XYZ file of C-alpha atoms in Angstrom:
107
model
C -24.335 -2.285 -31.862
C -21.122 -0.535 -30.963
C -18.336 -0.295 -33.127
C -15.031 0.926 -34.700
C -14.987 2.872 -37.853
C -12.180 4.477 -40.009
C -13.419 8.128 -40.841
C -12.976 9.702 -43.935
C -12.548 13.245 -44.828
C -16.587 13.606 -45.427
C -16.854 11.655 -41.430
C -14.795 14.709 -40.024
C -16.495 17.667 -41.151
C -20.181 16.253 -40.151
C -21.007 18.730 -36.746
C -20.340 15.166 -34.300
C -16.638 15.549 -35.243
C -16.244 18.953 -34.767
C -18.042 18.673 -31.565
C -15.613 15.799 -31.204
C -12.299 17.970 -32.244
C -13.575 20.765 -29.831
C -13.282 18.527 -26.744
C -9.656 16.749 -27.602
C -7.804 19.972 -29.578
C -9.810 23.346 -27.353
C -11.306 24.821 -31.317
C -13.255 22.693 -33.039
C -11.888 25.162 -37.061
C -7.970 24.975 -35.754
C -6.249 24.399 -38.954
C -3.365 23.729 -38.166
C -4.879 20.405 -35.982
C -6.926 19.399 -39.188
C -4.183 19.627 -40.892
C -2.234 17.614 -38.763
C -5.579 15.146 -39.616
C -5.410 14.838 -42.598
C -2.193 12.744 -41.975
C -2.578 10.655 -39.044
C -5.040 8.515 -39.496
C -8.805 8.936 -37.968
C -11.312 6.293 -36.316
C -14.614 6.297 -34.639
C -15.889 4.335 -32.256
C -20.047 4.149 -33.082
C -22.918 3.481 -31.355
C -26.038 4.482 -33.062
C -23.851 8.394 -33.767
C -20.210 9.305 -33.763
C -19.708 9.105 -30.008
C -15.759 9.277 -30.283
C -11.983 9.819 -32.562
C -9.074 8.945 -32.329
C -6.269 10.119 -34.367
C -2.960 7.640 -34.406
C 0.316 7.936 -37.179
C 2.831 5.326 -36.992
C 6.572 6.951 -35.891
C 9.969 5.526 -35.091
C 8.307 1.945 -34.671
C 5.379 3.036 -32.244
C 2.066 3.815 -33.164
C 1.414 7.691 -31.707
C -1.869 8.092 -29.865
C -2.318 11.717 -31.151
C -5.910 12.647 -30.712
C -8.564 11.472 -28.574
C -11.879 12.325 -27.318
C -15.572 10.910 -26.169
C -18.793 13.306 -26.549
C -19.398 13.874 -23.198
C -22.752 12.317 -22.707
C -21.182 8.916 -23.296
C -18.760 8.847 -21.006
C -18.132 6.292 -18.186
C -19.725 4.285 -20.961
C -15.831 2.780 -21.876
C -15.752 3.861 -25.345
C -12.779 5.655 -25.019
C -10.894 2.068 -23.452
C -13.031 0.699 -27.113
C -10.646 3.456 -29.283
C -7.337 2.390 -26.812
C -8.136 -1.461 -27.058
C -8.597 -0.920 -31.376
C -5.381 0.971 -31.605
C -2.898 -1.686 -29.577
C -4.795 -4.366 -31.765
C -3.745 -1.977 -35.049
C -0.037 -1.938 -32.950
C 0.212 -5.021 -32.354
C 4.032 -6.085 -32.473
C 5.064 -2.613 -32.227
C 4.125 -0.713 -28.572
C 1.515 1.836 -28.608
C 1.748 5.539 -26.908
C 0.115 8.524 -26.190
C 1.124 11.781 -26.756
C 0.404 14.991 -25.348
C 1.609 18.241 -25.324
C 0.182 21.942 -23.611
C -2.163 22.712 -25.077
C -4.631 19.341 -24.267
C -7.643 19.607 -22.804
C -8.858 17.876 -20.254
C -5.830 14.562 -20.645
């Protein structure tokens, strides 16, 4: 069964999250990214194992999606859409925006 759960700091120190972080940011060891994630709410999609995550925060009346990644071997199964749907539900009434930068990988 696929579910979306809030990730704890411990959840973000496992190999499956590090692979996803590498897909989202280009580096699993980038301390700047890890520091930013500590200030965001991070949710993961679980399909027997952690297969995707999204990092977001509330800014200026909007929920802002900053990071999203789905494991390559789980892409095309709707997990990214599941994450975005969960964020839309959490942001009901004040909108959802996605932000990226020049360092975005495959976005």
